[in-house]
Amino acid sequence: MITPVIRPRRLRSTPALRRLASETRLHPADLVLPMFIREGTTEPLPIRSMPGVVQHSIDSARRAAADAAAAGIGGVMLFGVPEKRDAIGSGATDPDGILNVGTRALVAEVGDALVVQTDLCLDEFTDHGHCGVLSVDGSVDNDTTLERYREMALVQAASGSKLLGLSGMMDGQVAAVRDALDRSGFVDTVVLAYSAKYASAFYGPFRDAVESTLEGDRRSYQLDPANRREGVREAQLDIDEGADIVMVKPAGSYLDVLADVAAMSSVPVWAYQVSGEYAMIEAAAANGWIDRKRAVAESILSIRRAGADAVLTYWAVELATWLNERDAR
Ligand code: PBG
């Protein structure tokens, strides 16, 4: 019998050794919960394709944010679902628009216990559902959209958002928003760039969550799923434009891009585990096909292992609760 000299199994032989040899750990502080706040509802409304996730009323959002703070997660990322939409997404820059009202309410509720963050994009507020304003030929007008993003940034910052998530994939959006913030004295408002945001089928359930009116697709501004190098290029441009954090989205199917960006980035790198990633695991678990708790934890651990410093995930609070229970034992 030949006996091996090198035995990697040695480090896996007991639970205590495995814990000590673990290269990646999950911690509540590295998790961010995306939340939907719907205008005109007094009760939370379930989202059909995202079991367990709701469109919040202002009151239920306040309670959920307090629970999130108690669980010790790093932050909440707010999305607004307005009752009325128009061509330029007026609701986004109205201080009384749902996202801005919701931001003020949540900041009043949780203060600095976690970081209250806002999605900076027009798609929830436009009647055509695109992330920007349209030119006469129907295409998304990059530079006119930048002007709208600048206005949006100021209203969100004034509402108390600490961190703006620029998810629209317009060229030059980081520099444009940074300049607007700095000129108005919001020098400490953080810019998170959704740098490598791919035109993905995994956003499907999110369209239910925000009652999207989009016809067609976003392929003229979001990245082609075929492209890895281009994701790194977008991250580098955003770093050069002054992004404080860069992000890769979706997460699970883009771990190669995430690892590449993590290897080159001089700023923190986040990843967004999107609605379709959530829905797939929930659906398989509901059928009894996978162990829900293990699949959730493994999916997020893998995103961290690939290089994400923090993860946006709809399971943020639930996972944090599990981690807190484990640590209490
Ligand atoms: C656009 C935006 C989208 C998501 C976050 N911000 C949708 C899109 O680009 O089509 C998707 C998030 C998810 O699927 O969980 N503002």
Coordinates of C-alpha atoms and ligand atoms in Angstrom, one line a residue:
M1 CA 0.0 0.0 0.0
I2 CA 1.3 3.4 -0.9
T3 CA 0.6 5.9 1.9
P4 CA 0.4 9.6 1.0
V5 CA 2.8 12.0 2.7
I6 CA 0.6 15.0 2.1
R7 CA -2.8 14.7 3.6
P8 CA -5.1 17.8 3.0
R9 CA -7.9 15.9 4.8
R10 CA -6.0 16.5 8.1
L11 CA -7.3 20.1 8.3
R12 CA -10.9 18.8 7.7
S13 CA -10.8 16.1 10.3
T14 CA -12.7 17.8 13.2
P15 CA -15.2 20.7 13.4
A16 CA -12.8 22.8 15.4
L17 CA -10.0 22.3 12.8
R18 CA -12.4 23.1 10.0
R19 CA -13.5 26.3 11.7
L20 CA -9.9 27.3 12.3
A21 CA -8.9 26.6 8.7
S22 CA -11.8 28.4 7.2
E23 CA -10.7 31.1 4.7
T24 CA -13.9 33.0 4.4
R25 CA -16.5 34.0 7.1
L26 CA -19.9 35.5 6.9
H27 CA -20.7 38.4 9.3
P28 CA -23.9 40.4 9.6
A29 CA -22.0 43.7 9.1
D30 CA -21.1 42.6 5.5
L31 CA -24.8 42.2 4.5
V32 CA -27.1 44.8 2.9
L33 CA -30.8 44.3 2.6
P34 CA -32.6 45.7 -0.5
M35 CA -36.1 47.0 0.4
F36 CA -39.1 48.1 -1.6
I37 CA -41.3 50.9 -0.4
R38 CA -44.6 51.3 -2.1
E39 CA -46.5 54.6 -2.4
G40 CA -50.1 54.5 -1.2
T41 CA -50.2 51.3 0.7
T42 CA -50.8 51.0 4.5
E43 CA -50.0 47.2 4.6
P44 CA -47.0 45.3 3.3
L45 CA -47.9 43.6 0.0
P46 CA -46.4 40.2 -1.0
I47 CA -44.3 40.0 -4.2
R48 CA -45.5 37.0 -6.2
S49 CA -42.2 35.9 -7.6
M50 CA -40.2 36.6 -4.4
P51 CA -41.8 34.6 -1.6
G52 CA -41.0 36.1 1.8
V53 CA -40.2 39.6 0.3
V54 CA -42.7 42.4 0.3
Q55 CA -43.5 45.9 -0.9
H56 CA -43.4 47.8 2.3
S57 CA -45.6 50.6 3.5
I58 CA -43.7 53.4 5.2
D59 CA -44.7 51.9 8.7
S60 CA -43.7 48.3 7.8
A61 CA -40.5 49.6 6.3
R62 CA -39.7 51.4 9.6
R63 CA -40.2 48.2 11.6
A64 CA -38.2 46.2 9.1
A65 CA -35.3 48.7 9.3
A66 CA -35.4 48.5 13.1
D67 CA -35.3 44.7 12.9
A68 CA -32.4 45.0 10.4
A69 CA -30.5 47.2 12.8
A70 CA -31.1 44.9 15.7
A71 CA -29.8 42.0 13.6
G72 CA -26.6 43.9 13.1
I73 CA -26.5 44.1 9.3
G74 CA -24.5 46.7 7.5
G75 CA -27.3 48.6 5.8
V76 CA -30.5 48.8 3.8
M77 CA -30.8 49.7 0.1
L78 CA -34.1 51.4 -0.7
F79 CA -36.1 51.2 -3.9
G80 CA -39.3 53.3 -4.4
V81 CA -42.4 52.1 -6.1
P82 CA -44.4 55.2 -7.1
E83 CA -48.1 55.3 -7.9
K84 CA -47.6 57.6 -10.9
R85 CA -44.9 57.5 -13.6
D86 CA -44.0 59.9 -16.4
A87 CA -41.5 60.3 -19.2
I88 CA -38.7 61.9 -17.2
G89 CA -39.4 60.1 -13.9
S90 CA -40.5 63.2 -12.0
G91 CA -41.2 61.2 -8.9
A92 CA -37.5 60.5 -8.5
T93 CA -36.6 64.2 -7.9
D94 CA -39.7 65.2 -6.0
P95 CA -38.8 65.6 -2.3
D96 CA -42.3 64.1 -1.6
G97 CA -41.7 61.2 -4.0
I98 CA -41.9 57.8 -2.2
L99 CA -38.2 57.0 -2.2
N100 CA -37.3 60.3 -0.6
V101 CA -40.2 60.2 1.9
G102 CA -39.2 56.6 2.8
T103 CA -35.5 57.6 3.2
R104 CA -36.4 60.3 5.7
A105 CA -38.7 57.9 7.6
L106 CA -36.0 55.2 7.8
V107 CA -33.2 57.6 8.8
A108 CA -35.5 59.0 11.5
E109 CA -36.1 55.4 12.7
V110 CA -32.6 53.9 12.7
G111 CA -30.3 56.9 12.7
D112 CA -26.7 55.7 12.3
A113 CA -27.4 52.1 13.5
L114 CA -27.0 51.0 9.9
V115 CA -26.3 52.7 6.6
V116 CA -29.5 53.9 4.9
Q117 CA -28.8 53.7 1.1
T118 CA -30.8 54.6 -2.0
D119 CA -31.1 53.3 -5.5
L120 CA -30.2 56.1 -7.9
C121 CA -31.9 55.2 -11.2
L122 CA -35.0 56.4 -13.1
D123 CA -36.5 53.0 -14.1
E124 CA -39.0 52.8 -11.2
F125 CA -40.2 56.4 -12.0
T126 CA -40.5 56.4 -15.8
D127 CA -43.6 55.4 -17.6
H128 CA -41.5 53.6 -20.3
G129 CA -39.5 51.8 -17.6
H130 CA -36.0 52.7 -18.9
C131 CA -33.2 53.7 -16.6
G132 CA -32.9 57.1 -18.3
V133 CA -34.8 59.6 -20.4
L134 CA -35.5 58.9 -24.0
S135 CA -34.4 60.9 -27.1
V136 CA -36.8 61.4 -30.0
D137 CA -35.7 58.2 -31.7
G138 CA -36.6 56.2 -28.5
S139 CA -33.1 55.4 -27.4
V140 CA -31.9 56.2 -23.9
D141 CA -30.2 59.6 -24.0
N142 CA -27.0 59.2 -21.9
D143 CA -26.1 62.9 -21.3
T144 CA -29.6 64.2 -20.6
T145 CA -30.0 61.3 -18.2
L146 CA -26.9 62.5 -16.3
E147 CA -28.6 65.8 -15.6
R148 CA -31.6 63.9 -14.0
Y149 CA -29.2 61.7 -12.0
R150 CA -27.5 64.9 -10.6
E151 CA -30.8 66.2 -9.5
M152 CA -31.8 62.9 -8.0
A153 CA -28.5 62.7 -6.1
L154 CA -29.1 66.0 -4.4
V155 CA -32.7 65.2 -3.3
Q156 CA -31.6 61.8 -2.0
A157 CA -28.6 63.2 -0.1
A158 CA -30.8 65.9 1.3
S159 CA -33.3 63.3 2.4
G160 CA -30.6 61.6 4.5
S161 CA -29.3 58.9 2.3
K162 CA -25.7 58.2 3.2
L163 CA -24.9 56.1 0.2
L164 CA -26.2 56.4 -3.4
G165 CA -26.3 53.3 -5.5
L166 CA -25.8 54.3 -9.1
S167 CA -27.5 51.5 -11.0
G168 CA -28.4 53.1 -14.3
M169 CA -25.3 52.2 -16.4
M170 CA -25.0 55.6 -18.1
D171 CA -21.5 56.5 -19.2
G172 CA -19.9 59.1 -16.9
Q173 CA -22.6 58.8 -14.2
V174 CA -20.1 58.6 -11.3
A175 CA -18.2 61.7 -12.2
A176 CA -21.5 63.6 -12.9
V177 CA -23.1 62.7 -9.6
R178 CA -19.9 63.2 -7.6
D179 CA -19.5 66.7 -9.0
A180 CA -23.2 67.6 -8.2
L181 CA -22.8 66.3 -4.6
D182 CA -19.5 68.1 -4.0
R183 CA -20.8 71.4 -5.4
S184 CA -23.8 71.3 -3.0
G185 CA -21.7 70.4 0.0
F186 CA -22.6 66.7 0.2
V187 CA -18.9 65.8 0.2
D188 CA -19.4 62.9 2.6
T189 CA -22.2 61.2 0.7
V190 CA -20.8 57.8 -0.6
V191 CA -21.1 56.8 -4.2
L192 CA -21.6 53.1 -4.9
A193 CA -21.1 52.4 -8.6
Y194 CA -23.0 49.4 -10.1
S195 CA -20.0 49.2 -12.4
A196 CA -20.4 45.8 -13.9
K197 CA -24.1 45.4 -14.2
Y198 CA -25.1 42.9 -16.8
A199 CA -28.3 42.7 -18.9
S200 CA -29.5 39.7 -17.0
A201 CA -32.6 37.4 -17.0
F202 CA -32.0 37.0 -13.3
Y203 CA -33.7 40.4 -12.7
G204 CA -37.0 38.9 -13.7
P205 CA -38.7 38.9 -10.2
F206 CA -37.5 42.4 -9.5
R207 CA -39.7 43.6 -12.3
D208 CA -42.7 42.3 -10.3
A209 CA -41.3 43.9 -7.1
V210 CA -41.2 47.4 -8.7
E211 CA -44.2 46.8 -11.0
S212 CA -41.9 47.6 -14.0
T213 CA -43.5 48.9 -17.2
L214 CA -40.5 48.1 -19.3
E215 CA -41.0 46.8 -22.8
G216 CA -37.9 45.6 -24.6
D217 CA -34.7 45.3 -22.8
R218 CA -31.7 47.2 -21.4
R219 CA -29.0 45.8 -23.7
S220 CA -28.0 49.2 -25.0
Y221 CA -26.7 50.2 -21.6
Q222 CA -26.2 47.1 -19.4
L223 CA -23.3 44.8 -20.1
D224 CA -23.5 41.8 -22.4
P225 CA -23.3 38.6 -20.2
A226 CA -20.6 37.3 -22.6
N227 CA -18.1 40.0 -21.6
R228 CA -15.7 39.5 -18.7
R229 CA -12.9 42.0 -19.6
E230 CA -15.5 44.8 -20.2
G231 CA -16.7 44.3 -16.6
V232 CA -13.2 45.1 -15.3
R233 CA -13.0 48.1 -17.7
E234 CA -16.2 49.5 -16.3
A235 CA -15.0 49.1 -12.7
Q236 CA -11.7 50.9 -13.5
L237 CA -13.5 53.8 -15.2
D238 CA -15.8 54.2 -12.1
I239 CA -12.8 54.1 -9.7
D240 CA -11.1 56.8 -11.9
E241 CA -14.3 58.9 -11.8
G242 CA -14.2 58.7 -8.0
A243 CA -16.5 55.8 -7.0
D244 CA -16.1 54.9 -3.3
I245 CA -17.3 51.4 -3.9
V246 CA -17.7 49.3 -7.1
M247 CA -20.2 46.5 -7.6
V248 CA -20.7 43.5 -9.8
K249 CA -24.3 42.4 -10.5
P250 CA -25.8 39.7 -10.6
A251 CA -23.5 37.8 -8.3
G252 CA -23.8 34.0 -8.6
S253 CA -23.4 33.7 -12.4
Y254 CA -20.6 36.4 -12.5
L255 CA -18.1 35.2 -9.9
D256 CA -15.3 35.3 -12.5
V257 CA -16.0 39.0 -13.1
L258 CA -16.2 39.6 -9.3
A259 CA -12.9 37.9 -8.7
D260 CA -11.3 39.9 -11.5
V261 CA -12.6 43.2 -10.1
A262 CA -11.6 42.3 -6.6
A263 CA -8.1 41.6 -7.8
M264 CA -7.7 45.0 -9.5
S265 CA -9.8 47.3 -7.3
S266 CA -8.3 49.9 -4.9
V267 CA -11.8 50.5 -3.4
P268 CA -14.2 48.1 -1.7
V269 CA -16.0 45.6 -4.0
W270 CA -19.6 44.6 -3.4
A271 CA -21.9 42.2 -5.2
Y272 CA -25.7 42.0 -5.6
Q273 CA -27.3 38.7 -5.2
V274 CA -30.4 39.5 -7.3
S275 CA -34.0 38.7 -7.3
G276 CA -33.8 35.7 -9.7
E277 CA -31.0 34.2 -7.6
Y278 CA -33.3 34.5 -4.6
A279 CA -36.3 33.1 -6.4
M280 CA -34.5 30.1 -7.7
I281 CA -33.3 28.9 -4.3
E282 CA -36.6 29.6 -2.7
A283 CA -38.5 27.7 -5.4
A284 CA -36.1 24.7 -5.2
A285 CA -36.4 24.7 -1.4
A286 CA -40.2 25.0 -1.5
N287 CA -40.2 21.8 -3.6
G288 CA -38.0 20.0 -1.0
W289 CA -35.2 19.7 -3.6
I290 CA -32.4 21.5 -1.7
D291 CA -31.7 22.3 2.0
R292 CA -32.8 26.0 2.1
K293 CA -30.7 27.2 4.9
R294 CA -27.5 25.5 3.6
A295 CA -28.1 26.7 0.1
V296 CA -28.7 30.3 1.2
A297 CA -25.6 30.4 3.3
E298 CA -23.4 28.6 0.7
S299 CA -24.6 31.0 -2.1
I300 CA -23.6 34.1 -0.1
L301 CA -20.4 32.5 1.3
S302 CA -19.4 31.8 -2.4
I303 CA -19.9 35.4 -3.3
R304 CA -17.7 36.5 -0.4
R305 CA -15.1 33.9 -1.3
A306 CA -15.0 35.2 -4.9
G307 CA -14.0 38.6 -3.6
A308 CA -17.0 40.6 -2.4
D309 CA -16.4 42.7 0.7
A310 CA -20.2 43.1 1.2
V311 CA -23.2 41.5 -0.4
L312 CA -26.7 42.9 -1.2
T313 CA -29.1 40.0 -0.5
Y314 CA -32.8 39.6 0.2
W315 CA -31.8 37.1 2.9
A316 CA -29.6 39.6 4.8
V317 CA -31.6 39.8 8.0
E318 CA -32.5 36.1 8.0
L319 CA -28.9 35.1 7.5
A320 CA -27.7 37.6 10.1
T321 CA -30.2 36.0 12.6
W322 CA -28.7 32.5 11.9
L323 CA -25.2 33.9 12.3
N324 CA -26.1 35.6 15.6
E325 CA -27.7 32.4 16.9
R326 CA -24.6 30.4 16.0
D327 CA -22.3 32.9 17.8
A328 CA -24.5 32.8 20.8
R329 CA -24.1 29.1 21.2
Ligands
PBG1 C1 -32.5 49.2 -11.8 C2 -32.3 48.0 -11.0 C3 -32.6 46.6 -11.3 C4 -32.3 45.9 -10.2 C5 -31.7 46.7 -9.3 N1 -31.7 48.0 -9.8 C6 -33.4 46.1 -12.5 C7 -32.8 46.2 -13.8 O1 -31.7 46.7 -14.1 O2 -33.5 45.7 -14.7 C8 -32.4 44.4 -10.1 C9 -32.3 43.8 -8.7 C10 -32.8 42.4 -8.6 O3 -33.1 41.8 -9.6 O4 -32.8 42.0 -7.4 N2 -32.7 50.3 -11.1

